[in-house]
Amino acid sequence: MSGNLAAAAAGSTDLSLSLPQQLTVIVLCALTAFISHLALAVFNDGVRPFMLDFIQGRTTRSATTAVSFGLSAGFIFGLGAPMALSTGVLNPWLVFLPTDILGILSPKKWLAPILGAAWGAVIVFGLNGANSLAHDLPVDFLTAMQQMSTPILFLFTLFPVLAITKQFGRVRGAVAGVVELVLVVATMKLWPNVFAGAIAMAVGVLMLIAFAVSKDLRERRAERAERIANGDGAAEAVPGDDDPMASLFSASATRLRKHLPLFMLLGAGVCLLAQMHIFGGGEATSFLIAKGDYSGAAQVDFYRVFGFVPLIATTALASGAYGIAGFTLVYPIGYLLPNPWLALICGAVVFAVEVLALSWIGRVLGRLPSVRDSSEHLRGAISDSLQLAILFGSLMAANAMGGGLGILIVGGLYLLNEAMGRVVVRMAAAPAAVIVGGIALNVLYWLDLFTPVKGG
């Protein structure tokens, strides 16, 4: 399967978009910048907790912009741009993180969508030119970066195993690992045209959820039995209106519901972008979309949802700012829909349901602490598996474009970044090093100091 992936990816990096696709990207960037300006939603999960102070006037627009830029720049230039150039598929780091910054930066409401549209124009008109230029270089580092696809897709499959191990111990983690390995081998043998990790990830996530729910139910039964044994049959305490957190959550949910039509428009736009198959919601998803495996991409992004719903819901209720992609359910739904009109309708409906259900979701999560913990472990496991996969894939790309010298430059830049305190965030450091290393190898070639690796 890895050979098929590489072959499919090799011819799928064209970033030229049709007119409807160009207009969709530009309009959606304008809309997301406008929504960011209003502090109704941002894509970066790390920025969202800072939005409450901005909304309540305790911090300035420029200070919030600085926070957004500081937390986003590495992902935009180190991960978003390299992934888009190497796969030919747009991604949220490239599309939505800049509009977070531009929207918050804009001093006027009318200027925010103009700045967002301008960034959209840069994406649709500038990226393909950069892509063509890079492919014409003696050392084609973008084609070499397609080496990242196999480690990303297969190592990503293990994230449920890592999450189970961290939360429920080595024994259950080992069992989950064996189950996933068996399922991957069986899928490769019996269904060679299906993404090998799809079934394994589904079973792994279901095992994690089952363990978490079972633990919560056992603890609630034990607490109930203890209260009865102590002669206290009263109902569980429920936060009242005098609870400051309950009041804050209620005010935030009300604020978001007031702008429901705008959120429905946002959901329609994001779902439409996913339906056009020019956009992938994650690293593994981008390679699957490039390959044309839309059902596999939908499965991958659907499983990621479980790791982000609690985070997005609680930060939205605490800050009053939602996620630009919501719970990201519109990604997998969009990939699978047959036409754009249906995507517009479904995206709007999904976002409406999400915004209206925020308070209820917050209450449910309050009663399921193990499930909340599972989402944190899932996010950590996703990061751990992707960090290794991206680093390994980047070194494979370095070897493909420059052999030992390529590995020395790319690996050296990565290690130097670590030694300097991670000037570039770890997830983005390796792909950024591949691009810098590719440029350096081209300079060495022009100086007649390097001969490109055959086939690189």
Short mmCIF file of C-alpha atoms in Angstrom, two decimals:
data_model
loop_
_atom_site.label_atom_id
_atom_site.label_comp_id
_atom_site.label_asym_id
_atom_site.label_seq_id
_atom_site.Cartn_x
_atom_site.Cartn_y
_atom_site.Cartn_z
CA MET A 1 0.00 0.00 0.00
CA SER A 2 2.83 2.41 0.73
CA GLY A 3 3.98 2.14 -2.87
CA ASN A 4 0.49 2.95 -4.09
CA LEU A 5 0.35 5.93 -1.76
CA ALA A 6 3.63 7.29 -3.01
CA ALA A 7 2.64 6.79 -6.61
CA ALA A 8 -0.71 8.45 -6.08
CA ALA A 9 0.82 11.34 -4.24
CA ALA A 10 3.47 11.91 -6.85
CA GLY A 11 0.99 13.15 -9.40
CA SER A 12 -1.36 15.00 -7.09
CA THR A 13 0.48 18.16 -6.06
CA ASP A 14 -1.08 20.52 -8.60
CA LEU A 15 -2.50 23.47 -6.68
CA SER A 16 -4.37 25.10 -9.56
CA LEU A 17 -8.01 25.61 -8.54
CA SER A 18 -11.14 26.13 -10.59
CA LEU A 19 -12.98 29.46 -10.41
CA PRO A 20 -15.66 28.15 -7.99
CA GLN A 21 -12.92 26.71 -5.78
CA GLN A 22 -10.98 29.98 -5.84
CA LEU A 23 -14.08 31.99 -4.93
CA THR A 24 -14.94 29.59 -2.12
CA VAL A 25 -11.49 29.94 -0.54
CA ILE A 26 -11.47 33.74 -0.87
CA VAL A 27 -15.01 34.21 0.49
CA LEU A 28 -14.44 31.75 3.34
CA CYS A 29 -11.20 33.52 4.33
CA ALA A 30 -13.09 36.82 4.33
CA LEU A 31 -15.83 35.33 6.52
CA THR A 32 -13.45 33.70 9.01
CA ALA A 33 -11.45 36.93 9.37
CA PHE A 34 -14.70 38.83 10.04
CA ILE A 35 -15.81 36.30 12.67
CA SER A 36 -12.36 36.42 14.28
CA HIS A 37 -12.57 40.24 14.39
CA LEU A 38 -15.86 39.95 16.27
CA ALA A 39 -14.16 37.51 18.69
CA LEU A 40 -16.89 34.97 17.97
CA ALA A 41 -14.54 32.19 16.90
CA VAL A 42 -10.87 31.41 16.27
CA PHE A 43 -9.24 28.28 14.90
CA ASN A 44 -6.22 28.10 17.21
CA ASP A 45 -7.22 26.25 20.38
CA GLY A 46 -4.37 27.93 22.25
CA VAL A 47 -5.67 31.42 21.43
CA ARG A 48 -9.28 30.78 22.48
CA PRO A 49 -8.68 31.00 26.27
CA PHE A 50 -7.23 34.50 25.77
CA MET A 51 -10.37 35.72 24.02
CA LEU A 52 -12.41 36.24 27.20
CA ASP A 53 -10.15 39.06 28.39
CA PHE A 54 -10.36 40.61 24.93
CA ILE A 55 -14.14 40.29 24.79
CA GLN A 56 -14.49 41.86 28.23
CA GLY A 57 -12.05 44.66 27.40
CA ARG A 58 -9.31 43.66 29.83
CA THR A 59 -6.71 43.40 27.06
CA THR A 60 -6.10 45.27 23.82
CA ARG A 61 -6.53 44.18 20.22
CA SER A 62 -2.81 44.54 19.56
CA ALA A 63 -1.89 42.39 22.57
CA THR A 64 -4.33 39.67 21.51
CA THR A 65 -2.96 39.83 17.96
CA ALA A 66 0.54 39.30 19.33
CA VAL A 67 -0.63 36.20 21.22
CA SER A 68 -2.37 34.83 18.12
CA PHE A 69 0.66 35.44 15.90
CA GLY A 70 3.07 33.95 18.42
CA LEU A 71 1.01 30.77 18.78
CA SER A 72 0.23 30.40 15.06
CA ALA A 73 3.20 31.55 12.97
CA GLY A 74 5.18 28.33 13.36
CA PHE A 75 2.23 26.21 12.26
CA ILE A 76 1.46 28.45 9.26
CA PHE A 77 4.95 28.55 7.78
CA GLY A 78 6.41 25.34 9.19
CA LEU A 79 3.47 22.98 8.74
CA GLY A 80 0.59 24.52 6.78
CA ALA A 81 2.56 25.76 3.77
CA PRO A 82 4.87 22.70 3.46
CA MET A 83 1.93 20.27 3.76
CA ALA A 84 -0.07 22.15 1.13
CA LEU A 85 2.88 22.32 -1.27
CA SER A 86 3.80 18.65 -0.84
CA THR A 87 0.25 17.26 -1.10
CA GLY A 88 -1.55 19.74 -3.34
CA VAL A 89 -4.28 19.94 -0.69
CA LEU A 90 -5.11 22.98 1.46
CA ASN A 91 -5.21 22.60 5.25
CA PRO A 92 -6.59 24.56 8.23
CA TRP A 93 -3.19 25.84 9.38
CA LEU A 94 -2.73 27.59 6.05
CA VAL A 95 -6.32 28.74 5.57
CA PHE A 96 -7.65 29.54 9.05
CA LEU A 97 -4.70 30.47 11.29
CA PRO A 98 -3.77 33.55 9.21
CA THR A 99 -7.38 34.74 9.21
CA ASP A 100 -7.39 34.41 13.02
CA ILE A 101 -4.49 36.86 13.10
CA LEU A 102 -5.79 39.21 10.41
CA GLY A 103 -9.26 39.38 11.92
CA ILE A 104 -8.02 40.22 15.41
CA LEU A 105 -5.46 42.63 13.97
CA SER A 106 -7.99 44.61 11.94
CA PRO A 107 -8.97 47.85 13.72
CA LYS A 108 -12.22 48.19 11.74
CA LYS A 109 -15.03 45.74 11.18
CA TRP A 110 -15.20 46.42 7.44
CA LEU A 111 -11.45 45.93 7.00
CA ALA A 112 -11.34 42.41 8.47
CA PRO A 113 -13.09 40.64 5.56
CA ILE A 114 -10.95 42.58 3.07
CA LEU A 115 -7.78 41.38 4.77
CA GLY A 116 -9.15 37.85 4.94
CA ALA A 117 -10.08 37.88 1.24
CA ALA A 118 -6.59 39.15 0.41
CA TRP A 119 -5.07 36.18 2.21
CA GLY A 120 -7.44 33.89 0.33
CA ALA A 121 -6.21 35.42 -2.92
CA VAL A 122 -2.60 34.79 -1.87
CA ILE A 123 -3.48 31.13 -1.32
CA VAL A 124 -5.31 30.54 -4.60
CA PHE A 125 -3.05 32.60 -6.86
CA GLY A 126 0.35 32.49 -5.16
CA LEU A 127 0.63 28.93 -3.91
CA ASN A 128 0.45 27.25 -7.32
CA GLY A 129 3.17 29.55 -8.66
CA ALA A 130 5.42 28.67 -5.74
CA ASN A 131 4.60 25.00 -6.27
CA SER A 132 5.53 25.13 -9.98
CA LEU A 133 8.73 27.04 -9.26
CA ALA A 134 9.82 24.55 -6.60
CA HIS A 135 9.20 21.56 -8.90
CA ASP A 136 11.41 23.14 -11.57
CA LEU A 137 14.42 23.34 -9.23
CA PRO A 138 17.33 20.90 -9.66
CA VAL A 139 16.61 19.53 -6.19
CA ASP A 140 12.83 19.02 -6.07
CA PHE A 141 12.26 19.06 -2.32
CA LEU A 142 8.46 19.12 -2.67
CA THR A 143 8.39 15.75 -4.42
CA ALA A 144 10.82 14.48 -1.79
CA MET A 145 8.40 15.62 0.95
CA GLN A 146 5.86 13.11 -0.32
CA GLN A 147 8.02 10.54 1.48
CA MET A 148 6.24 11.78 4.61
CA SER A 149 2.95 10.17 3.62
CA THR A 150 3.64 6.58 4.68
CA PRO A 151 4.99 7.25 8.21
CA ILE A 152 2.26 9.81 8.87
CA LEU A 153 -0.56 7.51 7.77
CA PHE A 154 0.67 4.38 9.54
CA LEU A 155 2.06 5.83 12.77
CA PHE A 156 -1.05 7.98 13.17
CA THR A 157 -2.98 4.70 13.40
CA LEU A 158 -1.43 4.10 16.84
CA PHE A 159 -2.84 7.16 18.61
CA PRO A 160 -5.71 5.25 20.32
CA VAL A 161 -3.19 2.72 21.66
CA LEU A 162 -1.04 5.49 23.15
CA ALA A 163 -4.10 7.14 24.71
CA ILE A 164 -5.31 3.86 26.26
CA THR A 165 -1.83 3.12 27.65
CA LYS A 166 -1.47 6.56 29.24
CA GLN A 167 -4.94 6.54 30.80
CA PHE A 168 -5.60 2.89 31.62
CA GLY A 169 -2.17 1.29 31.94
CA ARG A 170 0.21 -0.98 30.09
CA VAL A 171 -1.93 -4.12 30.08
CA ARG A 172 -4.91 -2.56 28.33
CA GLY A 173 -2.56 -0.60 26.10
CA ALA A 174 -0.77 -3.79 25.06
CA VAL A 175 -4.08 -5.50 24.31
CA ALA A 176 -5.18 -2.54 22.21
CA GLY A 177 -1.83 -2.57 20.39
CA VAL A 178 -2.13 -6.25 19.50
CA VAL A 179 -5.74 -5.78 18.36
CA GLU A 180 -4.78 -2.86 16.14
CA LEU A 181 -1.81 -4.70 14.64
CA VAL A 182 -3.99 -7.71 13.80
CA LEU A 183 -6.60 -5.46 12.21
CA VAL A 184 -4.01 -3.57 10.13
CA VAL A 185 -2.50 -6.83 8.82
CA ALA A 186 -5.97 -8.27 8.12
CA THR A 187 -7.07 -5.11 6.31
CA MET A 188 -3.95 -5.07 4.13
CA LYS A 189 -4.50 -8.74 3.27
CA LEU A 190 -8.28 -8.82 2.80
CA TRP A 191 -9.09 -5.28 1.63
CA PRO A 192 -5.95 -3.91 -0.08
CA ASN A 193 -7.84 -0.90 -1.48
CA VAL A 194 -8.95 0.27 1.98
CA PHE A 195 -6.72 2.50 4.14
CA ALA A 196 -5.01 -0.08 6.34
CA GLY A 197 -5.43 1.88 9.57
CA ALA A 198 -9.12 2.76 9.21
CA ILE A 199 -10.64 -0.26 10.98
CA ALA A 200 -7.83 -0.39 13.55
CA MET A 201 -8.33 3.26 14.53
CA ALA A 202 -12.10 2.78 14.79
CA VAL A 203 -11.73 -0.18 17.14
CA GLY A 204 -9.02 1.59 19.16
CA VAL A 205 -11.13 4.71 19.71
CA LEU A 206 -14.17 2.59 20.63
CA MET A 207 -12.07 0.66 23.17
CA LEU A 208 -10.87 3.92 24.74
CA ILE A 209 -14.42 5.30 24.98
CA ALA A 210 -15.70 2.00 26.41
CA PHE A 211 -12.99 1.96 29.09
CA ALA A 212 -13.70 5.60 30.03
CA VAL A 213 -17.49 5.30 30.17
CA SER A 214 -17.23 2.03 32.11
CA LYS A 215 -14.95 3.69 34.68
CA ASP A 216 -17.28 6.68 35.09
CA LEU A 217 -20.32 4.44 35.53
CA ARG A 218 -18.52 2.29 38.11
CA GLU A 219 -17.45 5.35 40.09
CA ARG A 220 -20.94 6.86 40.02
CA ARG A 221 -22.47 3.59 41.21
CA ALA A 222 -19.90 3.40 44.02
CA GLU A 223 -20.61 7.00 45.06
CA ARG A 224 -24.36 6.36 45.02
CA ALA A 225 -23.94 3.19 47.10
CA GLU A 226 -21.77 5.07 49.59
CA ARG A 227 -24.36 7.83 50.01
CA ILE A 228 -27.10 5.29 50.55
CA ALA A 229 -24.95 3.43 53.08
CA ASN A 230 -24.41 6.71 54.93
CA GLY A 231 -28.13 7.41 54.93
CA ASP A 232 -27.83 10.29 52.44
CA GLY A 233 -30.16 9.62 49.54
CA ALA A 234 -30.14 13.18 48.28
CA ALA A 235 -29.66 13.88 44.64
CA GLU A 236 -26.29 14.87 43.31
CA ALA A 237 -25.43 18.51 43.69
CA VAL A 238 -26.00 20.58 40.59
CA PRO A 239 -24.24 23.92 40.13
CA GLY A 240 -26.69 26.73 40.69
CA ASP A 241 -27.02 30.22 39.30
CA ASP A 242 -24.70 31.54 42.03
CA ASP A 243 -21.86 29.37 40.68
CA PRO A 244 -19.57 31.84 38.86
CA MET A 245 -18.47 29.20 36.32
CA ALA A 246 -22.08 28.23 35.59
CA SER A 247 -22.95 31.90 35.09
CA LEU A 248 -19.96 32.39 32.77
CA PHE A 249 -20.83 29.28 30.75
CA SER A 250 -24.43 30.43 30.42
CA ALA A 251 -23.42 33.92 29.30
CA SER A 252 -20.99 32.52 26.72
CA ALA A 253 -23.54 30.08 25.31
CA THR A 254 -26.12 32.89 25.06
CA ARG A 255 -23.59 35.14 23.28
CA LEU A 256 -22.84 32.46 20.69
CA ARG A 257 -26.53 31.62 20.12
CA LYS A 258 -27.25 35.28 19.34
CA HIS A 259 -25.01 34.94 16.28
CA LEU A 260 -26.43 31.60 15.14
CA PRO A 261 -27.07 32.72 11.50
CA LEU A 262 -23.44 33.76 11.14
CA PHE A 263 -22.26 30.42 12.52
CA MET A 264 -24.57 28.58 10.14
CA LEU A 265 -23.02 30.50 7.25
CA LEU A 266 -19.56 29.57 8.55
CA GLY A 267 -20.50 25.89 8.83
CA ALA A 268 -21.86 25.93 5.29
CA GLY A 269 -18.62 27.44 3.98
CA VAL A 270 -16.28 25.03 5.78
CA CYS A 271 -18.34 22.01 4.75
CA LEU A 272 -18.37 23.23 1.13
CA LEU A 273 -14.58 23.59 1.15
CA ALA A 274 -14.24 20.00 2.42
CA GLN A 275 -16.73 18.74 -0.18
CA MET A 276 -14.62 20.20 -3.00
CA HIS A 277 -11.78 17.81 -2.04
CA ILE A 278 -9.17 20.57 -2.15
CA PHE A 279 -8.89 20.68 1.65
CA GLY A 280 -7.84 18.22 4.35
CA GLY A 281 -8.44 18.72 8.06
CA GLY A 282 -5.18 17.14 9.24
CA GLU A 283 -1.77 15.81 8.28
CA ALA A 284 -2.88 12.25 7.51
CA THR A 285 -6.09 13.50 5.94
CA SER A 286 -4.23 15.70 3.46
CA PHE A 287 -2.35 12.71 2.03
CA LEU A 288 -5.55 10.64 1.87
CA ILE A 289 -7.40 13.44 0.05
CA ALA A 290 -4.45 13.75 -2.36
CA LYS A 291 -4.72 10.02 -3.02
CA GLY A 292 -8.47 10.29 -3.61
CA ASP A 293 -9.36 8.15 -0.59
CA TYR A 294 -12.19 10.36 0.67
CA SER A 295 -13.82 7.68 2.83
CA GLY A 296 -10.49 7.01 4.55
CA ALA A 297 -10.02 10.74 5.12
CA ALA A 298 -13.53 10.97 6.58
CA GLN A 299 -12.79 8.14 9.01
CA VAL A 300 -9.52 9.69 10.17
CA ASP A 301 -11.05 13.12 10.81
CA PHE A 302 -14.13 11.58 12.44
CA TYR A 303 -11.96 9.77 15.01
CA ARG A 304 -10.07 12.99 15.74
CA VAL A 305 -13.37 14.61 16.72
CA PHE A 306 -13.46 12.59 19.95
CA GLY A 307 -10.23 14.19 21.09
CA PHE A 308 -11.36 17.75 20.44
CA VAL A 309 -15.06 18.00 21.35
CA PRO A 310 -14.43 18.40 25.11
CA LEU A 311 -11.62 20.91 24.53
CA ILE A 312 -13.57 23.02 22.05
CA ALA A 313 -16.80 22.87 24.07
CA THR A 314 -15.23 23.85 27.39
CA THR A 315 -12.99 26.59 25.97
CA ALA A 316 -15.93 27.99 23.99
CA LEU A 317 -18.13 28.08 27.10
CA ALA A 318 -15.33 29.57 29.20
CA SER A 319 -14.21 32.21 26.69
CA GLY A 320 -17.29 33.01 24.60
CA ALA A 321 -15.39 32.22 21.39
CA TYR A 322 -16.17 29.10 19.35
CA GLY A 323 -13.94 27.14 16.94
CA ILE A 324 -13.77 28.23 13.30
CA ALA A 325 -14.32 24.60 12.30
CA GLY A 326 -16.65 23.88 15.21
CA PHE A 327 -16.17 20.35 16.50
CA THR A 328 -14.66 19.58 13.02
CA LEU A 329 -17.55 17.23 12.21
CA VAL A 330 -18.13 19.22 9.03
CA TYR A 331 -14.81 17.91 7.67
CA PRO A 332 -15.74 14.20 7.36
CA ILE A 333 -19.31 15.04 6.41
CA GLY A 334 -18.10 17.30 3.62
CA TYR A 335 -15.66 14.75 2.22
CA LEU A 336 -18.47 12.24 1.71
CA LEU A 337 -21.24 14.47 0.33
CA PRO A 338 -21.99 14.12 -3.40
CA ASN A 339 -22.69 17.77 -4.30
CA PRO A 340 -21.94 21.30 -3.05
CA TRP A 341 -25.57 22.28 -2.39
CA LEU A 342 -25.97 19.43 0.04
CA ALA A 343 -22.70 20.46 1.69
CA LEU A 344 -23.98 24.00 2.24
CA ILE A 345 -27.17 22.72 3.85
CA CYS A 346 -25.52 20.04 5.99
CA GLY A 347 -22.75 22.37 7.15
CA ALA A 348 -25.26 24.99 8.26
CA VAL A 349 -27.38 22.42 10.10
CA VAL A 350 -24.38 20.81 11.83
CA PHE A 351 -23.10 24.14 13.12
CA ALA A 352 -26.57 25.14 14.29
CA VAL A 353 -26.89 21.91 16.28
CA GLU A 354 -23.39 22.30 17.73
CA VAL A 355 -23.92 25.88 18.92
CA LEU A 356 -27.36 25.15 20.35
CA ALA A 357 -26.09 22.03 22.13
CA LEU A 358 -23.02 23.64 23.75
CA SER A 359 -24.58 24.08 27.19
CA TRP A 360 -25.90 20.52 27.22
CA ILE A 361 -22.53 19.13 26.11
CA GLY A 362 -20.83 21.09 28.90
CA ARG A 363 -23.20 19.58 31.49
CA VAL A 364 -22.68 16.03 30.16
CA LEU A 365 -18.90 16.41 30.22
CA GLY A 366 -19.14 17.64 33.81
CA ARG A 367 -20.62 14.25 34.75
CA LEU A 368 -18.07 12.16 32.80
CA PRO A 369 -14.59 13.06 34.10
CA SER A 370 -12.92 9.97 32.59
CA VAL A 371 -14.30 10.82 29.15
CA ARG A 372 -12.90 14.35 29.53
CA ASP A 373 -9.56 12.85 30.49
CA SER A 374 -9.73 10.55 27.47
CA SER A 375 -10.02 13.51 25.13
CA GLU A 376 -6.88 15.04 26.64
CA HIS A 377 -5.01 11.75 26.27
CA LEU A 378 -6.25 11.45 22.68
CA ARG A 379 -4.96 14.90 21.78
CA GLY A 380 -1.63 14.15 23.42
CA ALA A 381 -1.40 10.79 21.63
CA ILE A 382 -2.21 12.41 18.28
CA SER A 383 0.57 14.94 18.83
CA ASP A 384 3.08 12.28 19.94
CA SER A 385 2.39 9.96 17.01
CA LEU A 386 2.45 12.78 14.47
CA GLN A 387 5.63 14.33 15.87
CA LEU A 388 7.48 11.06 15.38
CA ALA A 389 5.87 10.44 11.99
CA ILE A 390 6.63 13.93 10.69
CA LEU A 391 10.22 13.81 11.96
CA PHE A 392 10.81 10.36 10.45
CA GLY A 393 9.10 11.34 7.20
CA SER A 394 11.11 14.55 7.00
CA LEU A 395 14.37 12.60 7.37
CA MET A 396 13.17 10.25 4.62
CA ALA A 397 12.52 13.32 2.46
CA ALA A 398 15.98 14.65 3.31
CA ASN A 399 17.53 11.36 2.24
CA ALA A 400 15.51 11.34 -1.00
CA MET A 401 16.65 14.82 -2.03
CA GLY A 402 20.21 14.87 -0.70
CA GLY A 403 21.30 11.54 0.74
CA GLY A 404 23.57 11.83 3.77
CA LEU A 405 24.12 15.54 3.22
CA GLY A 406 20.35 16.10 3.15
CA ILE A 407 19.95 14.20 6.42
CA LEU A 408 22.81 16.21 7.95
CA ILE A 409 21.23 19.55 7.00
CA VAL A 410 17.62 18.71 7.86
CA GLY A 411 18.42 16.74 11.01
CA GLY A 412 20.90 19.39 12.05
CA LEU A 413 18.35 22.19 11.65
CA TYR A 414 15.85 20.18 13.70
CA LEU A 415 18.38 19.57 16.49
CA LEU A 416 19.49 23.20 16.41
CA ASN A 417 15.87 24.29 16.82
CA GLU A 418 15.59 22.01 19.86
CA ALA A 419 18.82 23.38 21.33
CA MET A 420 17.60 26.97 20.83
CA GLY A 421 14.44 26.33 22.84
CA ARG A 422 12.17 25.49 19.89
CA VAL A 423 12.01 28.75 18.01
CA VAL A 424 9.73 26.81 15.65
CA VAL A 425 7.17 24.52 17.34
CA ARG A 426 8.29 20.89 17.27
CA MET A 427 5.46 19.69 15.02
CA ALA A 428 6.42 22.18 12.32
CA ALA A 429 10.20 22.19 12.76
CA ALA A 430 10.99 19.14 10.62
CA PRO A 431 8.93 20.11 7.52
CA ALA A 432 10.34 23.64 7.75
CA ALA A 433 13.83 22.14 7.92
CA VAL A 434 13.12 20.13 4.74
CA ILE A 435 12.23 23.31 2.84
CA VAL A 436 15.24 25.22 4.17
CA GLY A 437 17.43 22.19 3.48
CA GLY A 438 16.05 21.90 -0.06
CA ILE A 439 16.85 25.54 -0.75
CA ALA A 440 20.36 25.06 0.67
CA LEU A 441 20.95 22.02 -1.54
CA ASN A 442 19.86 23.98 -4.59
CA VAL A 443 22.32 26.75 -3.69
CA LEU A 444 25.09 24.16 -3.32
CA TYR A 445 24.13 22.72 -6.73
CA TRP A 446 24.38 26.15 -8.37
CA LEU A 447 27.80 26.57 -6.73
CA ASP A 448 28.78 23.20 -8.25
CA LEU A 449 29.27 21.74 -4.77
CA PHE A 450 26.46 19.17 -4.83
CA THR A 451 25.04 16.66 -7.31
CA PRO A 452 21.33 15.86 -6.78
CA VAL A 453 20.45 12.32 -5.72
CA LYS A 454 19.19 10.35 -8.70
CA GLY A 455 15.39 10.32 -8.66
CA GLY A 456 15.33 13.00 -5.91
#
